[in-house]
Amino acid sequence: MDYLRRSLYRCSQAIPDSFKLAPYRLALSLLRLVVDGTAGTKVWLRNSFALGYWSFALSDLDISVWVEGDTAEVAKEWERLKPFRLLLIGGEVQIYSSRTTQHFLAYANPWELRRDPELIKQTQQSLELKNDMTLTVFLVRSIASDRLLRREPALRQRKWKEHLKSFGFPSHEKIVDWDVMVSLLQQRAPFGSYSPAEISEALQASIDPFSEQTPYLHRLVHSNRYVWGFKVGNDDLEFLESSSLEVHQFLYLQICWEIWGLSPFTLVTQGFNLASLNGHIANQTRLAQMLKISDDQKNFLALGWARLEKFYQPIQYLD
């Protein structure tokens, strides 16, 4: 499938964008016919199509769905939408509850939230983008998830050049590839003490979440997948005790990313369940307890997890 999509992209270079947009517009129109019939429900595009760096055949149709109501109402909209997932061409659905989303926005990474301009507008957010640790977390998450950037960077230029422009980084006349982005990350705390090769390896790593042999850098980059402090004698506490405050702040913002990422009915739309959510909360809570962060920050994380549990708890009782 990936080969087919890359071939379609290459063959379409001479076709005007207006023609290449047609199948995406048709798919979006059909999705709106399915969902928009309910009072207060809205559907819109986010990510590449919202920010203008889409590429024909390569870009997925990522949509956001705004639902007036709580857990029962968003679950109902997902059931209506689920049979039509093929129209997304591999994209993701984020379903937002009008009654809960406002509580979770404080956990959102501003650079990630920027990719959904209509949600910012819907919630009347004032977006503050800074060249700080929130950007570092966004870079780590975005680079690690972009396999094409490493394999065929020529196919990812519109995306990464748009990102670099939004960051306020110097423009790149040459191609923006994996090494360029790893080099930029290496210049930022808490990655300055690692070589580009070590960072590159960590970003690509498939880690064993329970292994005590997992390198520290891998634990840092994939803190949401690694199981923290699970075994007696685990050296996670020793690692964190000897780490800089930048490491602790990075991990704190990684946990915030997880809370926000699970809030738009992601648990259900991506096939997770309440048991996996509870396990994830326990794991991330153990990590938070080991961090050198303020009590206010720890309480803030605990409140976020509690709200997630409350939001998803009713789904086991829904038909």
Coordinates of C-alpha atoms in Angstrom, one line a residue:
M1 CA 0.0 0.0 0.0
D2 CA 2.8 2.4 0.9
Y3 CA 4.5 1.7 -2.5
L4 CA 1.2 2.3 -4.3
R5 CA 0.7 5.7 -2.5
R6 CA 4.3 6.8 -3.3
S7 CA 3.8 5.8 -6.9
L8 CA 0.6 7.8 -7.2
Y9 CA 2.3 10.8 -5.6
R10 CA 5.2 10.7 -8.2
C11 CA 2.8 10.3 -11.1
S12 CA 0.7 13.3 -10.0
Q13 CA 3.3 16.0 -10.0
A14 CA 2.0 17.6 -13.2
I15 CA -1.6 17.6 -12.1
P16 CA -2.9 20.9 -10.6
D17 CA -3.7 20.8 -6.8
S18 CA -7.3 21.7 -7.5
F19 CA -7.8 18.3 -9.2
K20 CA -5.8 16.4 -6.7
L21 CA -7.9 17.8 -3.9
A22 CA -11.1 16.5 -5.4
P23 CA -11.1 12.9 -3.9
Y24 CA -10.3 14.3 -0.4
R25 CA -13.1 16.8 -0.7
L26 CA -15.5 14.1 -1.7
A27 CA -14.4 11.9 1.2
L28 CA -14.9 14.7 3.6
S29 CA -18.3 15.6 2.2
L30 CA -19.4 11.9 2.7
L31 CA -18.2 11.9 6.2
R32 CA -20.1 15.1 7.0
L33 CA -23.2 13.5 5.6
V34 CA -22.8 10.7 8.1
V35 CA -22.0 12.7 11.2
D36 CA -23.2 16.3 10.7
G37 CA -26.8 15.4 11.0
T38 CA -26.8 15.7 14.8
A39 CA -27.4 19.1 16.3
G40 CA -24.2 20.7 17.5
T41 CA -21.9 18.2 15.8
K42 CA -19.2 19.6 13.6
V43 CA -16.5 17.9 11.4
W44 CA -13.3 19.5 10.1
L45 CA -9.9 18.8 8.8
R46 CA -6.7 19.1 10.8
N47 CA -2.9 18.5 10.4
S48 CA -1.6 18.6 6.8
F49 CA -4.8 19.8 5.1
A50 CA -5.5 22.4 7.7
L51 CA -2.0 23.9 7.5
G52 CA -1.5 23.5 3.8
Y53 CA 1.4 21.0 3.6
W54 CA -0.6 18.0 2.3
S55 CA 0.7 15.8 -0.5
F56 CA -1.5 13.9 -2.9
A57 CA -1.8 10.2 -2.1
L58 CA 0.7 10.5 0.8
S59 CA -1.4 12.6 3.2
D60 CA -4.1 10.9 5.3
L61 CA -7.4 12.5 5.9
D62 CA -7.2 13.4 9.6
I63 CA -10.5 14.8 10.9
S64 CA -11.8 16.2 14.2
V65 CA -15.4 15.8 15.3
W66 CA -16.9 18.2 17.8
V67 CA -19.9 16.7 19.7
E68 CA -22.3 18.5 22.0
G69 CA -22.5 16.2 25.0
D70 CA -20.4 13.8 27.1
T71 CA -19.3 10.2 26.9
A72 CA -22.6 8.7 25.7
E73 CA -22.9 11.3 22.9
V74 CA -19.4 10.9 21.6
A75 CA -19.7 7.1 21.7
K76 CA -22.8 7.3 19.6
E77 CA -21.1 9.5 17.0
W78 CA -18.2 7.1 16.8
E79 CA -20.6 4.2 16.1
R80 CA -22.1 6.2 13.3
L81 CA -18.7 7.0 11.8
K82 CA -16.9 3.7 12.3
P83 CA -18.3 1.9 9.2
F84 CA -16.9 4.7 7.0
R85 CA -13.3 4.7 8.2
L86 CA -12.0 3.7 4.8
L87 CA -12.9 7.2 3.6
L88 CA -10.1 8.5 5.8
I89 CA -7.4 6.9 3.6
G90 CA -5.5 5.8 6.7
G91 CA -6.2 9.0 8.7
E92 CA -7.3 9.4 12.3
V93 CA -10.5 10.5 14.0
Q94 CA -10.4 12.7 17.1
I95 CA -13.8 13.0 18.7
Y96 CA -14.1 15.9 21.2
S97 CA -16.7 16.2 23.9
S98 CA -18.0 19.7 24.4
R99 CA -18.4 19.0 28.2
T100 CA -14.8 17.7 28.8
T101 CA -12.4 19.1 26.2
Q102 CA -12.0 22.5 27.9
H103 CA -10.6 20.7 31.0
F104 CA -8.0 18.8 29.0
L105 CA -6.7 21.7 26.9
A106 CA -4.3 22.8 29.6
Y107 CA -2.4 19.6 29.0
A108 CA -2.1 20.0 25.3
N109 CA 1.3 20.7 23.7
P110 CA 0.8 24.1 22.0
W111 CA 2.8 23.0 18.9
E112 CA 0.6 19.9 18.5
L113 CA -2.5 21.9 19.2
R114 CA -1.5 24.3 16.4
R115 CA -2.1 21.5 13.9
D116 CA -5.9 21.8 14.6
P117 CA -6.7 25.4 13.9
E118 CA -10.5 24.8 13.9
L119 CA -10.3 23.3 17.4
I120 CA -8.4 26.4 18.7
K121 CA -11.2 28.5 17.2
Q122 CA -14.0 26.3 18.5
T123 CA -12.6 26.4 22.1
Q124 CA -11.5 30.1 21.9
Q125 CA -8.0 29.3 22.8
S126 CA -5.1 31.8 22.9
L127 CA -2.2 29.8 21.5
E128 CA 1.2 30.7 22.9
L129 CA 4.0 29.1 20.9
K130 CA 7.5 29.3 22.5
N131 CA 10.9 27.9 21.5
D132 CA 11.1 26.0 24.8
M133 CA 10.8 22.5 26.1
T134 CA 7.3 22.1 24.6
L135 CA 8.9 22.4 21.2
T136 CA 11.5 19.8 22.1
V137 CA 8.8 17.3 23.0
F138 CA 6.9 18.1 19.8
L139 CA 10.1 17.5 17.8
V140 CA 10.8 14.2 19.5
R141 CA 7.3 12.9 18.9
S142 CA 7.1 14.1 15.3
I143 CA 10.5 12.9 14.2
A144 CA 10.1 9.5 15.8
S145 CA 6.7 8.9 14.1
D146 CA 7.8 10.0 10.6
R147 CA 9.2 6.9 8.9
L148 CA 9.2 8.5 5.5
L149 CA 11.5 11.3 6.7
R150 CA 14.2 8.7 7.2
R151 CA 13.5 6.5 4.2
E152 CA 12.4 9.0 1.5
P153 CA 12.9 12.6 2.8
A154 CA 12.0 14.1 -0.6
L155 CA 8.4 13.1 0.0
R156 CA 8.3 15.0 3.3
Q157 CA 9.6 18.4 2.3
R158 CA 6.3 20.3 2.4
K159 CA 5.6 19.1 6.0
W160 CA 9.0 19.8 7.5
K161 CA 9.7 23.1 5.8
E162 CA 6.3 24.3 7.0
H163 CA 7.2 23.1 10.5
L164 CA 10.6 24.8 10.4
K165 CA 9.1 28.0 9.3
S166 CA 6.6 27.9 12.2
F167 CA 9.4 27.2 14.7
G168 CA 11.2 30.3 13.5
F169 CA 14.2 28.2 12.5
P170 CA 16.5 29.3 9.6
S171 CA 15.1 28.2 6.3
H172 CA 16.7 25.3 4.5
E173 CA 17.6 25.7 0.9
K174 CA 18.7 22.1 0.7
I175 CA 16.5 19.1 1.4
V176 CA 15.3 18.7 5.0
D177 CA 16.1 15.1 5.9
W178 CA 16.4 12.9 9.0
D179 CA 20.0 14.0 9.8
V180 CA 19.0 17.7 9.6
M181 CA 16.2 17.2 12.1
V182 CA 18.2 15.0 14.4
S183 CA 21.0 17.6 14.4
L184 CA 18.4 20.3 15.4
L185 CA 17.2 18.1 18.2
Q186 CA 20.7 17.4 19.4
Q187 CA 21.2 21.2 19.9
R188 CA 18.4 21.3 22.5
A189 CA 18.2 20.3 26.1
P190 CA 18.1 17.6 27.4
F191 CA 19.8 16.0 24.3
G192 CA 23.0 18.0 24.1
S193 CA 25.1 15.4 25.9
Y194 CA 24.2 12.7 23.3
S195 CA 25.6 12.3 19.8
P196 CA 23.4 12.5 16.7
A197 CA 24.0 8.8 16.2
E198 CA 22.7 7.9 19.7
I199 CA 19.7 10.2 19.3
S200 CA 18.9 8.7 15.9
E201 CA 19.1 5.2 17.3
A202 CA 16.8 6.1 20.2
L203 CA 14.2 7.7 17.9
Q204 CA 14.0 4.5 15.8
A205 CA 14.1 2.1 18.7
S206 CA 11.6 -0.7 19.3
I207 CA 12.1 -1.0 23.0
D208 CA 11.3 -3.8 25.4
P209 CA 9.1 -2.0 27.9
F210 CA 10.2 -4.3 30.8
S211 CA 13.9 -4.7 30.1
E212 CA 16.4 -3.3 32.5
Q213 CA 18.8 -3.2 29.6
T214 CA 16.8 -0.5 27.9
P215 CA 19.3 2.5 27.4
Y216 CA 18.5 5.6 29.3
L217 CA 18.1 7.7 26.2
H218 CA 15.6 5.2 24.8
R219 CA 13.6 5.4 28.1
L220 CA 13.6 9.2 27.8
V221 CA 12.4 9.3 24.2
H222 CA 9.8 6.6 24.6
S223 CA 8.7 7.4 28.2
N224 CA 5.1 6.5 27.3
R225 CA 6.1 3.0 26.1
Y226 CA 8.6 2.0 28.8
V227 CA 7.4 0.6 32.1
W228 CA 8.9 2.7 34.9
G229 CA 10.0 1.3 38.3
F230 CA 8.1 -1.9 37.8
K231 CA 10.7 -4.4 39.0
V232 CA 12.4 -4.4 42.4
G233 CA 15.9 -3.1 42.0
N234 CA 15.1 -1.3 38.8
D235 CA 17.5 1.5 38.2
D236 CA 15.0 4.1 37.0
L237 CA 15.1 6.0 40.2
E238 CA 18.9 6.1 40.1
F239 CA 18.8 7.3 36.5
L240 CA 16.3 10.1 37.3
E241 CA 18.1 11.1 40.5
S242 CA 21.3 11.7 38.6
S243 CA 19.5 13.5 35.7
S244 CA 19.3 17.2 35.0
L245 CA 16.2 19.2 35.8
E246 CA 15.7 19.5 32.0
V247 CA 15.2 15.7 31.8
H248 CA 12.6 16.0 34.5
Q249 CA 10.8 18.8 32.8
F250 CA 10.9 16.9 29.5
L251 CA 9.4 13.9 31.1
Y252 CA 6.7 16.0 32.8
L253 CA 5.6 17.4 29.4
Q254 CA 5.7 13.9 27.9
I255 CA 3.1 12.9 30.5
C256 CA 1.0 15.9 29.7
W257 CA 1.1 14.9 26.1
E258 CA -0.3 11.5 27.0
I259 CA -3.2 13.0 29.0
W260 CA -4.2 15.3 26.2
G261 CA -3.6 12.6 23.5
L262 CA -6.1 10.3 25.3
S263 CA -8.8 12.9 25.9
P264 CA -10.5 13.1 22.4
F265 CA -12.1 9.6 22.7
T266 CA -8.8 8.2 21.4
L267 CA -9.1 5.2 23.7
V268 CA -12.0 3.8 21.8
T269 CA -11.3 5.0 18.2
Q270 CA -7.8 3.5 18.3
G271 CA -8.9 0.2 19.8
F272 CA -7.7 0.4 23.4
N273 CA -9.8 -0.5 26.5
L274 CA -10.3 0.5 30.1
A275 CA -7.8 -2.1 31.3
S276 CA -5.0 -0.7 29.1
L277 CA -5.9 2.8 30.2
N278 CA -5.7 1.8 33.9
G279 CA -2.3 0.2 33.3
H280 CA -1.0 3.2 31.5
I281 CA -2.2 5.5 34.2
A282 CA -0.4 3.4 36.9
N283 CA 2.8 3.4 34.8
Q284 CA 2.8 7.1 34.2
T285 CA 1.9 7.8 37.8
R286 CA 5.0 5.8 39.0
L287 CA 7.1 7.9 36.6
A288 CA 5.6 11.2 37.9
Q289 CA 6.3 10.2 41.5
M290 CA 10.0 9.9 40.7
L291 CA 10.2 13.3 38.9
K292 CA 11.7 16.4 40.4
I293 CA 8.7 18.6 39.7
S294 CA 6.6 20.7 42.0
D295 CA 3.7 19.4 44.0
D296 CA 1.4 21.6 41.9
Q297 CA 2.7 19.8 38.8
K298 CA 2.2 16.4 40.3
N299 CA -1.3 17.3 41.4
F300 CA -2.0 18.7 37.9
L301 CA -1.0 15.3 36.4
A302 CA -3.1 13.4 38.9
L303 CA -6.1 15.5 38.1
G304 CA -5.7 14.9 34.4
W305 CA -5.6 11.1 34.9
A306 CA -8.6 11.2 37.2
R307 CA -10.6 13.2 34.6
L308 CA -9.7 10.6 31.9
E309 CA -10.9 7.8 34.1
K310 CA -14.1 9.6 34.8
F311 CA -14.6 10.3 31.1
Y312 CA -14.1 6.7 29.9
Q313 CA -15.7 4.9 32.8
P314 CA -19.2 5.0 31.3
I315 CA -18.2 3.2 28.1
Q316 CA -18.4 -0.2 29.8
Y317 CA -22.1 0.4 30.4
L318 CA -23.0 1.7 27.0
D319 CA -24.7 -0.5 24.4

